[in-house]
Coordinates of C-alpha atoms in Angstrom, one line a residue:
M17 CA 144.1 66.5 77.6
T18 CA 145.2 70.1 76.9
H19 CA 144.2 73.1 79.0
A20 CA 141.9 74.2 76.2
D21 CA 140.3 70.8 76.1
E22 CA 139.8 70.8 79.9
S23 CA 138.2 74.3 79.7
T24 CA 135.8 73.2 77.0
A25 CA 134.9 70.1 78.9
A26 CA 134.2 72.1 82.1
T27 CA 131.8 74.4 80.2
T28 CA 130.0 71.9 78.0
I29 CA 126.7 70.4 79.3
P30 CA 126.8 66.6 78.8
E31 CA 124.5 65.7 76.0
E32 CA 122.8 63.0 78.0
H33 CA 121.6 65.7 80.5
R34 CA 121.0 68.6 78.1
A35 CA 117.3 68.2 77.7
D36 CA 116.7 68.0 81.4
V37 CA 118.9 71.0 82.1
E38 CA 117.1 73.0 79.5
T39 CA 113.8 72.1 81.0
L40 CA 114.8 73.4 84.4
W41 CA 116.5 76.5 82.9
E42 CA 113.2 77.4 81.1
Y43 CA 111.1 76.7 84.2
H44 CA 113.0 79.2 86.3
N45 CA 112.8 82.0 83.7
M46 CA 109.6 84.0 84.6
H47 CA 109.5 85.7 81.2
H48 CA 108.3 88.9 82.7
E49 CA 107.8 91.9 80.5
L50 CA 109.9 94.8 81.7
R51 CA 108.3 98.2 82.6
P52 CA 109.3 101.2 84.7
C53 CA 109.3 100.5 88.4
D54 CA 109.9 102.4 91.6
V55 CA 113.2 100.6 92.4
G56 CA 115.6 98.0 91.1
I57 CA 116.9 95.3 93.4
G58 CA 119.9 93.3 92.6
L59 CA 120.2 90.1 94.7
G60 CA 123.8 89.2 95.6
S61 CA 125.4 85.9 94.4
H62 CA 128.5 84.7 92.6
D63 CA 127.2 86.1 89.3
L64 CA 128.4 89.5 88.3
G65 CA 125.7 89.4 85.6
V66 CA 123.2 90.7 88.2
A67 CA 125.2 94.0 88.4
I68 CA 125.5 94.1 84.6
I69 CA 121.7 93.9 84.0
A70 CA 121.0 96.2 86.9
T71 CA 123.3 98.8 85.5
D72 CA 121.9 98.5 82.0
L73 CA 118.3 98.8 83.1
Y74 CA 119.1 101.9 85.2
H75 CA 120.6 103.6 82.2
R76 CA 117.6 102.6 80.1
G77 CA 115.3 104.4 82.6
F78 CA 113.5 101.5 84.2
Y79 CA 114.0 102.8 87.8
P80 CA 115.5 105.9 89.5
L81 CA 116.9 104.0 92.5
L82 CA 119.0 100.8 92.7
V83 CA 119.5 98.6 95.7
F84 CA 122.1 95.8 95.9
T85 CA 121.7 93.3 98.7
G86 CA 124.0 90.6 99.9
A87 CA 126.8 89.8 102.2
N88 CA 128.8 86.6 101.3
A89 CA 128.4 82.9 101.0
P90 CA 131.1 80.3 100.8
T91 CA 130.7 80.4 97.0
T92 CA 131.3 84.2 96.8
I93 CA 133.8 85.1 99.5
E94 CA 136.8 84.6 97.2
R95 CA 135.3 86.4 94.2
F96 CA 133.7 89.2 96.2
P97 CA 135.8 89.6 99.4
R98 CA 134.2 92.9 100.3
G99 CA 130.7 91.5 100.0
E100 CA 128.4 90.8 97.1
A101 CA 126.4 94.0 97.3
V102 CA 129.5 96.2 97.7
H103 CA 131.1 94.7 94.6
Y104 CA 127.9 95.0 92.6
A105 CA 127.6 98.7 93.6
E106 CA 131.2 99.3 92.7
Y107 CA 130.5 97.9 89.2
A108 CA 127.4 100.0 88.8
V109 CA 129.0 103.3 89.9
G110 CA 132.1 102.4 87.8
H111 CA 129.8 102.1 84.8
G112 CA 128.0 105.4 85.1
V113 CA 125.3 104.9 87.7
P114 CA 125.3 108.0 90.0
A115 CA 126.5 107.0 93.5
D116 CA 123.5 108.7 95.0
A117 CA 121.2 106.4 93.0
V118 CA 122.7 103.3 94.6
L119 CA 121.9 101.9 98.1
I120 CA 123.8 99.0 99.6
E121 CA 122.3 96.4 101.9
P122 CA 125.4 94.4 103.0
R123 CA 124.1 91.9 105.6
A124 CA 121.7 89.5 103.9
T125 CA 122.8 85.9 103.6
N126 CA 119.7 84.4 102.0
T127 CA 116.9 85.4 99.7
Q128 CA 114.4 86.0 102.5
Q129 CA 116.9 88.4 104.2
N130 CA 117.5 90.1 100.9
F131 CA 113.9 91.3 100.8
E132 CA 113.5 91.9 104.6
L133 CA 116.6 93.9 105.0
T134 CA 116.1 95.8 101.7
L135 CA 112.6 96.9 102.9
T136 CA 114.2 98.0 106.2
L137 CA 116.8 100.0 104.3
L138 CA 114.2 101.6 102.0
D139 CA 111.9 102.4 105.0
G140 CA 114.9 104.1 106.7
Q141 CA 115.4 106.2 103.6
G142 CA 111.7 107.2 103.4
V143 CA 111.2 105.3 100.2
A144 CA 107.8 103.6 99.7
I145 CA 107.7 101.1 96.8
R146 CA 104.7 99.9 94.8
S147 CA 106.7 98.1 92.2
A148 CA 110.2 96.6 91.8
I149 CA 112.4 94.9 89.2
V150 CA 114.2 92.1 91.0
M151 CA 117.4 91.0 89.3
S152 CA 119.0 87.7 90.1
R153 CA 120.9 84.7 88.5
P154 CA 118.7 83.3 85.7
Y155 CA 117.8 80.2 87.6
Q156 CA 116.9 82.1 90.8
Q157 CA 114.1 84.1 89.2
R158 CA 111.2 81.9 90.2
R159 CA 112.3 81.5 93.8
A160 CA 113.1 85.2 94.1
Y161 CA 109.6 86.0 92.8
A162 CA 107.9 83.5 95.2
T163 CA 109.9 84.9 98.1
A164 CA 109.2 88.5 97.3
K165 CA 105.5 87.9 96.9
K166 CA 105.3 86.2 100.2
L167 CA 107.0 89.1 102.0
W168 CA 105.7 91.9 99.8
P169 CA 102.2 90.8 98.6
Q170 CA 101.3 94.4 97.8
V171 CA 104.3 95.1 95.6
D172 CA 104.3 94.5 91.8
V173 CA 107.3 92.3 91.3
I174 CA 109.0 91.9 87.9
C175 CA 112.0 89.5 87.6
A176 CA 115.0 90.0 85.2
S177 CA 118.4 88.5 84.6
N178 CA 121.3 89.2 82.4
P179 CA 120.0 87.9 79.0
L180 CA 122.3 85.0 78.2
D181 CA 121.3 81.7 76.7
L182 CA 122.1 78.6 78.7
D183 CA 125.4 77.7 77.0
S184 CA 126.6 81.3 77.2
Y185 CA 125.7 81.4 80.9
V186 CA 127.6 78.2 81.6
R187 CA 130.7 79.6 79.8
S188 CA 130.4 82.8 81.8
I189 CA 130.5 80.8 85.1
G190 CA 133.1 78.3 83.8
D191 CA 131.7 75.1 85.4
H192 CA 128.7 73.2 83.9
S193 CA 128.5 71.0 87.0
K194 CA 128.1 74.0 89.3
V195 CA 125.4 75.5 87.1
I196 CA 123.4 72.2 86.9
S197 CA 123.7 71.7 90.6
M198 CA 122.4 75.2 91.3
L199 CA 119.5 74.6 88.9
V200 CA 118.7 71.4 90.8
G201 CA 119.0 73.1 94.2
D202 CA 116.7 76.0 93.2
T203 CA 114.1 73.6 91.7
Q204 CA 114.0 71.8 95.0
R205 CA 113.7 75.0 97.0
V206 CA 110.6 76.2 95.0
E207 CA 108.6 73.5 96.7
V208 CA 110.4 73.1 100.0
Y209 CA 110.4 76.8 100.8
A210 CA 106.7 77.1 100.0
E211 CA 106.0 74.2 102.4
R212 CA 108.1 76.0 105.1
G213 CA 106.2 79.2 104.6
F214 CA 109.1 81.2 103.1
A215 CA 107.5 81.7 99.7
I216 CA 104.2 81.5 97.9
P217 CA 103.5 78.2 96.1
Q218 CA 104.5 77.8 92.5
E219 CA 103.2 75.1 90.1
V220 CA 105.8 72.5 89.3
P221 CA 104.9 70.8 86.0
A222 CA 105.4 67.0 85.6
D223 CA 108.2 67.4 83.1
V224 CA 110.1 69.7 85.5
S225 CA 109.8 67.2 88.3
T226 CA 111.0 64.4 86.1
A227 CA 114.0 66.4 84.8
Y228 CA 114.8 67.3 88.4
E229 CA 114.7 63.7 89.6
R230 CA 116.9 62.5 86.7
L231 CA 119.5 65.1 87.4
V232 CA 119.5 64.2 91.1
R233 CA 120.1 60.5 90.2
A234 CA 122.9 61.7 87.9
G235 CA 124.7 63.1 90.9
Y236 CA 124.0 66.9 90.7
T237 CA 123.2 67.1 94.4
S238 CA 125.7 69.5 95.9
R239 CA 123.1 72.3 96.3
I240 CA 120.1 70.3 97.5
L241 CA 118.9 70.7 101.1

């Protein structure tokens, strides 16, 4: 197999799993309609697309202030050695967002901390928020929303991600197995984190549960709890 063939194989969703992957992908997309908000919040991860959409929405006038939050995880330390939020902020400023419109929260290591520490940062700056656009990986939208509403029930939360279709997203990450495993892990967390009191409950339709169970049986389990 040539290098090109190996690359194609790595970024091609197996046909026998495609329908289930598409079901989970669609479930996690909140399909929120964008409107101007008090602040934009970019959640750190391995996905530079968060910084890309955050920068784009700033330039389109959706918020006057942008917060990037995130330290590092084992999956991001190599790509973003100075920390997820720092690299995201560097991208934004490098693409025309004024430095004084960007705040960095560099300590959060999970989604709950993203919101708790962001609120602490904003409070310290004297910024009160009634609405926020929360930007994340596409398959993190639902969990991010449920977590934010648990911690910030009074805030109008809108979710957004870099607008790529599933296949384009897999190619951007370079590893279909990683993306599918992340989808499976986030689907599990929607229910588990609500049970643990970390997030508000979200309905999980039967077809989503079935797709999740089949993908677990297929071995996409590296991100399950």
